[in-house]
PDB file of C-alpha atoms in Angstrom:
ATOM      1  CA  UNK M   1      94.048  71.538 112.215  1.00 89.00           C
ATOM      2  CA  UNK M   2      91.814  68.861 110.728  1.00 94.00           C
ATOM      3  CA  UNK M   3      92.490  69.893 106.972  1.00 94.00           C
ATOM      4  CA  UNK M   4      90.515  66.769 105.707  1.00 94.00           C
ATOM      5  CA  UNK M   5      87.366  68.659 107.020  1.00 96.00           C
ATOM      6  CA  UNK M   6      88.037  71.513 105.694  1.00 97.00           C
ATOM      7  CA  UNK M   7      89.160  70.728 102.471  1.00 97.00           C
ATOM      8  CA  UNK M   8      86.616  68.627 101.532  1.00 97.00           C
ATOM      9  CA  UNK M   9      84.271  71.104 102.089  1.00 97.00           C
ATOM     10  CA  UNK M  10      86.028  73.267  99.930  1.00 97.00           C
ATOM     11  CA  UNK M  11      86.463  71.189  97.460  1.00 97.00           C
ATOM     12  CA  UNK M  12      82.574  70.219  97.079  1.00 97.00           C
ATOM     13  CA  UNK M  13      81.728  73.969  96.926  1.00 96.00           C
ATOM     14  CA  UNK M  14      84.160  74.501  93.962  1.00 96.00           C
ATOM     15  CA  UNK M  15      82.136  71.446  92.223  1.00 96.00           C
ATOM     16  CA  UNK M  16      78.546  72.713  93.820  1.00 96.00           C
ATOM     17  CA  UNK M  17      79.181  76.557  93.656  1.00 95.00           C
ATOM     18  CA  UNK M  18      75.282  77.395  93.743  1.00 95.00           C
ATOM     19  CA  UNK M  19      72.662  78.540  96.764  1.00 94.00           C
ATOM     20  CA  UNK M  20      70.533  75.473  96.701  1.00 96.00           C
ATOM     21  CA  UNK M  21      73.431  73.413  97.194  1.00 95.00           C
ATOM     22  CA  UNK M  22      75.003  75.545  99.776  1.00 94.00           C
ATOM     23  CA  UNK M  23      71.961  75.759 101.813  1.00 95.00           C
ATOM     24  CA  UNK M  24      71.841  71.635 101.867  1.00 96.00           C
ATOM     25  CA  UNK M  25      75.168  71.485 103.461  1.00 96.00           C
ATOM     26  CA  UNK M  26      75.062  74.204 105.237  1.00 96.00           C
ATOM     27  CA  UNK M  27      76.226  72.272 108.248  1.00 97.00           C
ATOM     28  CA  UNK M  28      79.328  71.046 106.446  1.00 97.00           C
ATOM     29  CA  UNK M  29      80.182  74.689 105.881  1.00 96.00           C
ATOM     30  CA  UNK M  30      79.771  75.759 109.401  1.00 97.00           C
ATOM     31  CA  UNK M  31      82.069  72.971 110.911  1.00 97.00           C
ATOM     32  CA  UNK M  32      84.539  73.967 108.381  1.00 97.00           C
ATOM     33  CA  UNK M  33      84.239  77.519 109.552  1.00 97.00           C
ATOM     34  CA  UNK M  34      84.507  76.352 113.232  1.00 97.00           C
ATOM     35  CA  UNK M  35      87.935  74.141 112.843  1.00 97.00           C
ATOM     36  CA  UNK M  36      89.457  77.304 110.763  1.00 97.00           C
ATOM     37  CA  UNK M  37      88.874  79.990 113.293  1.00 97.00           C
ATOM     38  CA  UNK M  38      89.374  77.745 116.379  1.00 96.00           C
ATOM     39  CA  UNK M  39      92.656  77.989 115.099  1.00 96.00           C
ATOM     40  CA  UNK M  40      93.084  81.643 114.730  1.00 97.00           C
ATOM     41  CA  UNK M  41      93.681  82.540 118.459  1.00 97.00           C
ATOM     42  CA  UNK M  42      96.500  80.299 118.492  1.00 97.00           C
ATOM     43  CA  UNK M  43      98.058  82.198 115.778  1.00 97.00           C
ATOM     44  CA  UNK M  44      97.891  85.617 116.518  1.00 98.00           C
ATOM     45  CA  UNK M  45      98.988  84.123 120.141  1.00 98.00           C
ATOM     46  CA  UNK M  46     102.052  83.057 117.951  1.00 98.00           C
ATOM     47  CA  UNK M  47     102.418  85.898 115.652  1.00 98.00           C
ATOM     48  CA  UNK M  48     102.456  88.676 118.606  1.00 98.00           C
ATOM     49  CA  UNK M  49     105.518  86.989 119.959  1.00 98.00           C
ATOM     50  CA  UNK M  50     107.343  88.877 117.525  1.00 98.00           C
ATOM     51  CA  UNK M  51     105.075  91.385 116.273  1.00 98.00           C
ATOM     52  CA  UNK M  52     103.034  92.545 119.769  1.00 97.00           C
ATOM     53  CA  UNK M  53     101.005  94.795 117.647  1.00 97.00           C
ATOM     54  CA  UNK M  54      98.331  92.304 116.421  1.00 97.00           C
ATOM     55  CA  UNK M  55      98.090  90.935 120.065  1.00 97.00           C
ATOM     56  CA  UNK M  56      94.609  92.656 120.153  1.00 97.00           C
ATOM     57  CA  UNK M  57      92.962  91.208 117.494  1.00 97.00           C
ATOM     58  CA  UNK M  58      90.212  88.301 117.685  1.00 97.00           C
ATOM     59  CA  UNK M  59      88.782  85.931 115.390  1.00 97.00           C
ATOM     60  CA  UNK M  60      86.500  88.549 113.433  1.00 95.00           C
ATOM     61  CA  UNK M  61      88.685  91.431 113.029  1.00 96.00           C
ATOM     62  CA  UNK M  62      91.075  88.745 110.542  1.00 97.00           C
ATOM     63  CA  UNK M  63      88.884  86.791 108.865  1.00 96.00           C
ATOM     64  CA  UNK M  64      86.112  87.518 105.880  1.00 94.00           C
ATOM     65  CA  UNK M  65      82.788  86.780 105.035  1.00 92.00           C
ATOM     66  CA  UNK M  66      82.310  83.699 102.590  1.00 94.00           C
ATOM     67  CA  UNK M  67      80.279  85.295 100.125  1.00 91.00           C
ATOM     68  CA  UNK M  68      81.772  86.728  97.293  1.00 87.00           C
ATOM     69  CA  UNK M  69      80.684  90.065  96.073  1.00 84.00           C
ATOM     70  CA  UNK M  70      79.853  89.305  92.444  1.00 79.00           C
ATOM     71  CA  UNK M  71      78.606  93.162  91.608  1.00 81.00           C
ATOM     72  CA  UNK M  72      81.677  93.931  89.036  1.00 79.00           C
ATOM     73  CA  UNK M  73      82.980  90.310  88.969  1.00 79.00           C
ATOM     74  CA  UNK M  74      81.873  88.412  85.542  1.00 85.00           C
ATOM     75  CA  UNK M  75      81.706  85.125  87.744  1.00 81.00           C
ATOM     76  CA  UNK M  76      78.667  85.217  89.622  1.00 86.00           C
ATOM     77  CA  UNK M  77      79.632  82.016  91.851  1.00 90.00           C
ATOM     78  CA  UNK M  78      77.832  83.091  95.038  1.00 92.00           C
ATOM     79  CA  UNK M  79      80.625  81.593  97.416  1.00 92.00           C
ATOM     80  CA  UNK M  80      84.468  81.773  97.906  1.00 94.00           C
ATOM     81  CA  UNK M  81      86.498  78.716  97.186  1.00 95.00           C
ATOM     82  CA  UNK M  82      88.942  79.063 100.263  1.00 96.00           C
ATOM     83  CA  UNK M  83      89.462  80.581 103.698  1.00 97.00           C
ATOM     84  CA  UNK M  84      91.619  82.841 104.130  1.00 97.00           C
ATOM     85  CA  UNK M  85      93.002  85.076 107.630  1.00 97.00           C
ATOM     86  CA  UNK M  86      94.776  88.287 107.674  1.00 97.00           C
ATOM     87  CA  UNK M  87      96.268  89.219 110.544  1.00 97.00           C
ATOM     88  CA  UNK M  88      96.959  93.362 110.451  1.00 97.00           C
ATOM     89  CA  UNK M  89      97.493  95.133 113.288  1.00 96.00           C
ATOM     90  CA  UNK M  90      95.134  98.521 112.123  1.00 95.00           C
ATOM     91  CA  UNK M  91      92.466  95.926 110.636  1.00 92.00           C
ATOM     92  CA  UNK M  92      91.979  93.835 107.397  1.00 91.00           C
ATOM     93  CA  UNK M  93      90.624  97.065 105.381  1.00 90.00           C
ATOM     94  CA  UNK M  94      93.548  98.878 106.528  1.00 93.00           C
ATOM     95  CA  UNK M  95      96.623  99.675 104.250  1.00 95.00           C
ATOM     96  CA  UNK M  96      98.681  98.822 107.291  1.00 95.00           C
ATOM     97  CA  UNK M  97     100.430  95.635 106.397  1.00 96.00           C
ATOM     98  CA  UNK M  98     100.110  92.099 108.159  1.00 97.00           C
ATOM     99  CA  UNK M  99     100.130  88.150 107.866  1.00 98.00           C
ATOM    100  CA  UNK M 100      97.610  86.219 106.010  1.00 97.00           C
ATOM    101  CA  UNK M 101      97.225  82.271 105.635  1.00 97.00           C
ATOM    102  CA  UNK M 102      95.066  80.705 102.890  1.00 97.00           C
ATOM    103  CA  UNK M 103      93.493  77.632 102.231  1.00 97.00           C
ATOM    104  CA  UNK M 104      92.514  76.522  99.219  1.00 97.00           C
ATOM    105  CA  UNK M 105      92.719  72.971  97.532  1.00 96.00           C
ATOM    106  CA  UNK M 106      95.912  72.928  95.171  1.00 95.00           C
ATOM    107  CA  UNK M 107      96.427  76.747  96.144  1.00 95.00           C
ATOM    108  CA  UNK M 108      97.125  77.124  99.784  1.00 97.00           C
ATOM    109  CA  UNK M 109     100.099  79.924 100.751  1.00 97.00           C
ATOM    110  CA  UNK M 110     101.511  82.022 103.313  1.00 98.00           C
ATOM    111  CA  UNK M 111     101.490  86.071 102.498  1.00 97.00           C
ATOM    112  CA  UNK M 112     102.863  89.132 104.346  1.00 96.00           C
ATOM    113  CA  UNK M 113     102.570  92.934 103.128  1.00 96.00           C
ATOM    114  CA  UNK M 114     100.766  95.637 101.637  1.00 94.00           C
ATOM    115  CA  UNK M 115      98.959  95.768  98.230  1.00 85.00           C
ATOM    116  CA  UNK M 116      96.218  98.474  96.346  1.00 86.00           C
ATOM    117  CA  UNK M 117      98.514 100.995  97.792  1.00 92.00           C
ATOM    118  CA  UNK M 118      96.941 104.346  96.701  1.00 94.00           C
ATOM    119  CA  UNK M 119      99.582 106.630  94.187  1.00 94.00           C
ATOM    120  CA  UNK M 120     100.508 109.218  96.527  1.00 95.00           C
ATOM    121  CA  UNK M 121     101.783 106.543  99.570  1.00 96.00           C
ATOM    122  CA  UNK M 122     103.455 104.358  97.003  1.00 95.00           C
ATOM    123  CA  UNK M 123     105.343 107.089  95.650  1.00 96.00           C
ATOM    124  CA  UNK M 124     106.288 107.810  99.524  1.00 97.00           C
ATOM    125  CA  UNK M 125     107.453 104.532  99.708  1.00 97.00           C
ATOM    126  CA  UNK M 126     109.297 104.208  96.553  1.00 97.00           C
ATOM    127  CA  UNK M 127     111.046 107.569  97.877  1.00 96.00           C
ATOM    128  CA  UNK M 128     111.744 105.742 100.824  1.00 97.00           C
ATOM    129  CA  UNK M 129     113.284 102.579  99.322  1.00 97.00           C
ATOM    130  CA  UNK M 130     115.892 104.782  97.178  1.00 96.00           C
ATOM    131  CA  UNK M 131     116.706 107.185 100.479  1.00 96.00           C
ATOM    132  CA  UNK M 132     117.338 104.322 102.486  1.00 97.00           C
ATOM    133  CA  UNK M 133     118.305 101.243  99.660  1.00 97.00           C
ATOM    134  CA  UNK M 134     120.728  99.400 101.685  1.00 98.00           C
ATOM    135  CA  UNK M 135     118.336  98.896 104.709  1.00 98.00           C
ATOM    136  CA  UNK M 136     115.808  97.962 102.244  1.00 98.00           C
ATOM    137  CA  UNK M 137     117.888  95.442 100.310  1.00 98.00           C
ATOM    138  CA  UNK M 138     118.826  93.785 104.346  1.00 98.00           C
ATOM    139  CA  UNK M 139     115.329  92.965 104.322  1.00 98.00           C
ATOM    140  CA  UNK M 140     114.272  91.562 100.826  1.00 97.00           C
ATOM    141  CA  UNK M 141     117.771  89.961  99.390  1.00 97.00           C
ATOM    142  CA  UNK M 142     118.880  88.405 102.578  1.00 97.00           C
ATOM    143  CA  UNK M 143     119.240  84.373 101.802  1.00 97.00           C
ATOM    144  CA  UNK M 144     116.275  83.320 104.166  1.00 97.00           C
ATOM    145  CA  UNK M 145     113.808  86.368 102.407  1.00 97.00           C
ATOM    146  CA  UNK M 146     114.774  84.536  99.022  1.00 96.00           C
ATOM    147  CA  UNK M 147     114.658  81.398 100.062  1.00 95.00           C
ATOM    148  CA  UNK M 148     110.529  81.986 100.905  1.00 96.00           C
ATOM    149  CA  UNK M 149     109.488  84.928  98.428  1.00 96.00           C
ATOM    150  CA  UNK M 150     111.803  85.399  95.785  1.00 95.00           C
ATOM    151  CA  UNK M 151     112.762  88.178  93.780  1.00 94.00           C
ATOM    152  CA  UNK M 152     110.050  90.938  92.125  1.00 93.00           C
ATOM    153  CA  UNK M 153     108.719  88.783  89.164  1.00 80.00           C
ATOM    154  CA  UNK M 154     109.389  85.250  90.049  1.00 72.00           C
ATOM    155  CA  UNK M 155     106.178  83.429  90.932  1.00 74.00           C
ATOM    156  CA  UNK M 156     107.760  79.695  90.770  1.00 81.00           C
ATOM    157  CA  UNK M 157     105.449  78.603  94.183  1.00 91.00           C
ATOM    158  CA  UNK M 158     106.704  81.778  95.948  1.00 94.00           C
ATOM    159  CA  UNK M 159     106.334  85.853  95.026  1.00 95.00           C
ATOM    160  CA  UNK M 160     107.044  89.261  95.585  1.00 95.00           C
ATOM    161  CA  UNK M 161     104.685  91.937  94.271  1.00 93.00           C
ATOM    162  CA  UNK M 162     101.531  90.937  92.149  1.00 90.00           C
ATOM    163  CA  UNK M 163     102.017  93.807  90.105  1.00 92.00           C
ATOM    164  CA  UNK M 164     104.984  95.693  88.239  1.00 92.00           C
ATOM    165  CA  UNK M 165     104.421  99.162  86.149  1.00 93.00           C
ATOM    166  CA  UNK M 166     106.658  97.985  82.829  1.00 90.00           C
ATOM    167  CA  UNK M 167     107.988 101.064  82.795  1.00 91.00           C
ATOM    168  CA  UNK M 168     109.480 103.332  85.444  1.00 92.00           C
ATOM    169  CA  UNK M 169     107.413 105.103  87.361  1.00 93.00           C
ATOM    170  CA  UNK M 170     106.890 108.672  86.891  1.00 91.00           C
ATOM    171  CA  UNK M 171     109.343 111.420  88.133  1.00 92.00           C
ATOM    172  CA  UNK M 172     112.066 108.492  89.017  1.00 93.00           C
ATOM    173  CA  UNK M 173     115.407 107.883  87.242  1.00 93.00           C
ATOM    174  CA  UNK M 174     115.256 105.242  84.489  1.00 92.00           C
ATOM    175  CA  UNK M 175     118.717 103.976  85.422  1.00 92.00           C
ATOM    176  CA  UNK M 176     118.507 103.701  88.930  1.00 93.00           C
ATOM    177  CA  UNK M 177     120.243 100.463  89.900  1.00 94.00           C
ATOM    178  CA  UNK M 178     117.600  98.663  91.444  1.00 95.00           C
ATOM    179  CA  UNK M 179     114.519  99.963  89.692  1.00 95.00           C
ATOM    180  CA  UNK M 180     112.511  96.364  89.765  1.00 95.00           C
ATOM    181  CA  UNK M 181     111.630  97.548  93.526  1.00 96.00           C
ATOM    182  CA  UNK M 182     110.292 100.516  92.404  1.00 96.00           C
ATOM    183  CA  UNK M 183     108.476  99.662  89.297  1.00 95.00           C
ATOM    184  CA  UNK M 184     106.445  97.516  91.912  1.00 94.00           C
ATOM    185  CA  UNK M 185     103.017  98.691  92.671  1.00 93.00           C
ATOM    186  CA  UNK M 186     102.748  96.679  96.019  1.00 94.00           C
ATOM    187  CA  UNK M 187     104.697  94.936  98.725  1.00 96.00           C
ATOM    188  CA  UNK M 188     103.328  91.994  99.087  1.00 95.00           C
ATOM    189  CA  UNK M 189     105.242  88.490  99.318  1.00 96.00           C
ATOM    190  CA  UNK M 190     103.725  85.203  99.408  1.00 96.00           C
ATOM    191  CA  UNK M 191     104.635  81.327  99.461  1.00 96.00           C
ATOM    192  CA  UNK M 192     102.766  78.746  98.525  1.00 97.00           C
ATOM    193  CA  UNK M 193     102.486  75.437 100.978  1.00 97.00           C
ATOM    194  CA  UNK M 194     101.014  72.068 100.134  1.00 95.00           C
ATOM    195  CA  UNK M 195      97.450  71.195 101.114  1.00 94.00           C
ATOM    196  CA  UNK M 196      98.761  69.164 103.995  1.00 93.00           C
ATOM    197  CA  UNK M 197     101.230  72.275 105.920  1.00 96.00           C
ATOM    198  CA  UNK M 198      98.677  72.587 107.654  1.00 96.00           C
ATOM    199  CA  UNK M 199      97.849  69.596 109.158  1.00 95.00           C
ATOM    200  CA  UNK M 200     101.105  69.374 110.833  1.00 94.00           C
ATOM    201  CA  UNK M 201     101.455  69.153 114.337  1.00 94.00           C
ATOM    202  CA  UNK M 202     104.015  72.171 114.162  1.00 97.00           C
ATOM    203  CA  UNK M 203     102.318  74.217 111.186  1.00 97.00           C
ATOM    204  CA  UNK M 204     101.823  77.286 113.157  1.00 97.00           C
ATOM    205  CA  UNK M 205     105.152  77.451 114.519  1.00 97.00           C
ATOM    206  CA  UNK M 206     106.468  77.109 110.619  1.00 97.00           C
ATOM    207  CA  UNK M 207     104.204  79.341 109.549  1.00 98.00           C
ATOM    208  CA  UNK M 208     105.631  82.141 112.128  1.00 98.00           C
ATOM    209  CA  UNK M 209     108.986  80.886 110.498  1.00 98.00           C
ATOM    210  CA  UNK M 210     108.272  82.644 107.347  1.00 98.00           C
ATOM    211  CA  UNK M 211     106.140  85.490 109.051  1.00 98.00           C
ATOM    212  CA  UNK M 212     109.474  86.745 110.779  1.00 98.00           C
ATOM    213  CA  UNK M 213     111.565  86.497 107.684  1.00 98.00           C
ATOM    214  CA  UNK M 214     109.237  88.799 105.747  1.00 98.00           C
ATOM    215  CA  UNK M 215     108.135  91.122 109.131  1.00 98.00           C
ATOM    216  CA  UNK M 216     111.186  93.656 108.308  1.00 98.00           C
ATOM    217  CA  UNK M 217     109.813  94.487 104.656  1.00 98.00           C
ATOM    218  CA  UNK M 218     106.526  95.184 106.434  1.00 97.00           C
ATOM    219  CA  UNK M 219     107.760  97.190 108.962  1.00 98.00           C
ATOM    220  CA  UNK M 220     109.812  99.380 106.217  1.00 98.00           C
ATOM    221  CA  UNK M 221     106.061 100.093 104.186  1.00 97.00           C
ATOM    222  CA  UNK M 222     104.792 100.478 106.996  1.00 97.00           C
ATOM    223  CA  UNK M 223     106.749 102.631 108.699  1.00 97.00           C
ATOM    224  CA  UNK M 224     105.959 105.050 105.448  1.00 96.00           C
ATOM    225  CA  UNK M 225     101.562 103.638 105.004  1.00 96.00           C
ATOM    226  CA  UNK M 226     101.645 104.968 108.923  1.00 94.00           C
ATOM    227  CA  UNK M 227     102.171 108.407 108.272  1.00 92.00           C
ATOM    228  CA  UNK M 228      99.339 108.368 106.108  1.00 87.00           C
ATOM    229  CA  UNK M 229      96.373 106.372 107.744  1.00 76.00           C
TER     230      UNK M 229
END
């Protein structure tokens, strides 16, 4: 992927975050655009070799529109400041979980999961987690799942869950043994990459790398999120 394109787009719309500039380059932005989603293909190509379920997707079911929604957002910058794919097998508004890839100068990662899980499905899935803890700790304390995403709570370049209740939650025991996975209120892990992962000749494949280690946490939430979409 020809990061140096892209980037530098990105990083003159941080400095130039207004219409009349955005208009001016307007041609920068759209051969940005192009080099990102040429790539896409390729990836879900990659992605439904061991997840066939996003096999069907294309280029606009993944990716977003660059302007920001600024309705209930106290920065009014009319334009995002990265691109940004997720790959979900029931769609990008589902609550299915998927893949995403970001760039962003100083800020590009790799994420897989679930998040904004309504109350009612993520107190389903924090049933499911204590009915079924050991499979559930196979799939997020294995040595490769910490290796990429951590544990709940550590955000040193890598993460798992953006948000924790800092109490139990609700109708749960206070002394269960591994109550940091259900004080969580999403499953979402992420790892951040340098600005240059992606201009390697094998980034895709070592993107997939860390795709696959977190794909058995998704399919546990999602084997719950299913039963209610």
């Amino acid at each position: 992927m020809n990061t140096t394109l892209i980037m530098q787009f990105l990083r003159d719309i941080t400095e130039n975050n207004n219409r009349t500039w955005f208009q001016l380059h307007h041609d920068e932005y759209l051969a940005a655009k192009e080099e990102f989603e040429r790539q896409i293909p390729m990836v879900i190509g990659r992605i439904a070799e061991f997840d066939p379920s996003v096999a069907h997707l294309t280029v606009r079911d993944v990716t977003y529109r660059f302007y920001r929604d600024t309705r209930f957002s106290p920065d009014k910058s009319p334009y995002k400041r990265h691109l940004g794919a997720y790959i979900a097998a029931h769609g990008k508004k589902s609550l299915h979980g998927g893949y995403y890839f970001h760039l962003e100068p100083g800020q590009c990662m790799l994420a897989c999961g679930t998040y904004y899980l309504p109350t009612n499905i993520l107190t389903a899935c924090r049933n499911e987690i204590m009915g079924n803890i050991q499979e559930w700790l196979s799939c997020v304390e294995n040595p490769a799942f910490l290796n990429y995403f951590g544990t709940p709570g550590s955000h040193e370049g890598k993460g798992f869950g953006l948000e924790h209740l800092k109490t139990c939650p609700s109708g749960f025991p206070r002394d269960y043994q591994h109550i940091e996975y259900l004080r969580m209120k999403d499953y979402c892990c992420w790892h951040n990459v340098s600005d240059d992962f992606f201009s390697s000749d094998t980034w895709i494949n070592d993107m997939a790398d860390v795709f696959q280690v977190g794909k058995p946490m998704i399919d546990f939430i999602n084997a719950v999120v299913d039963d209610y979409e």
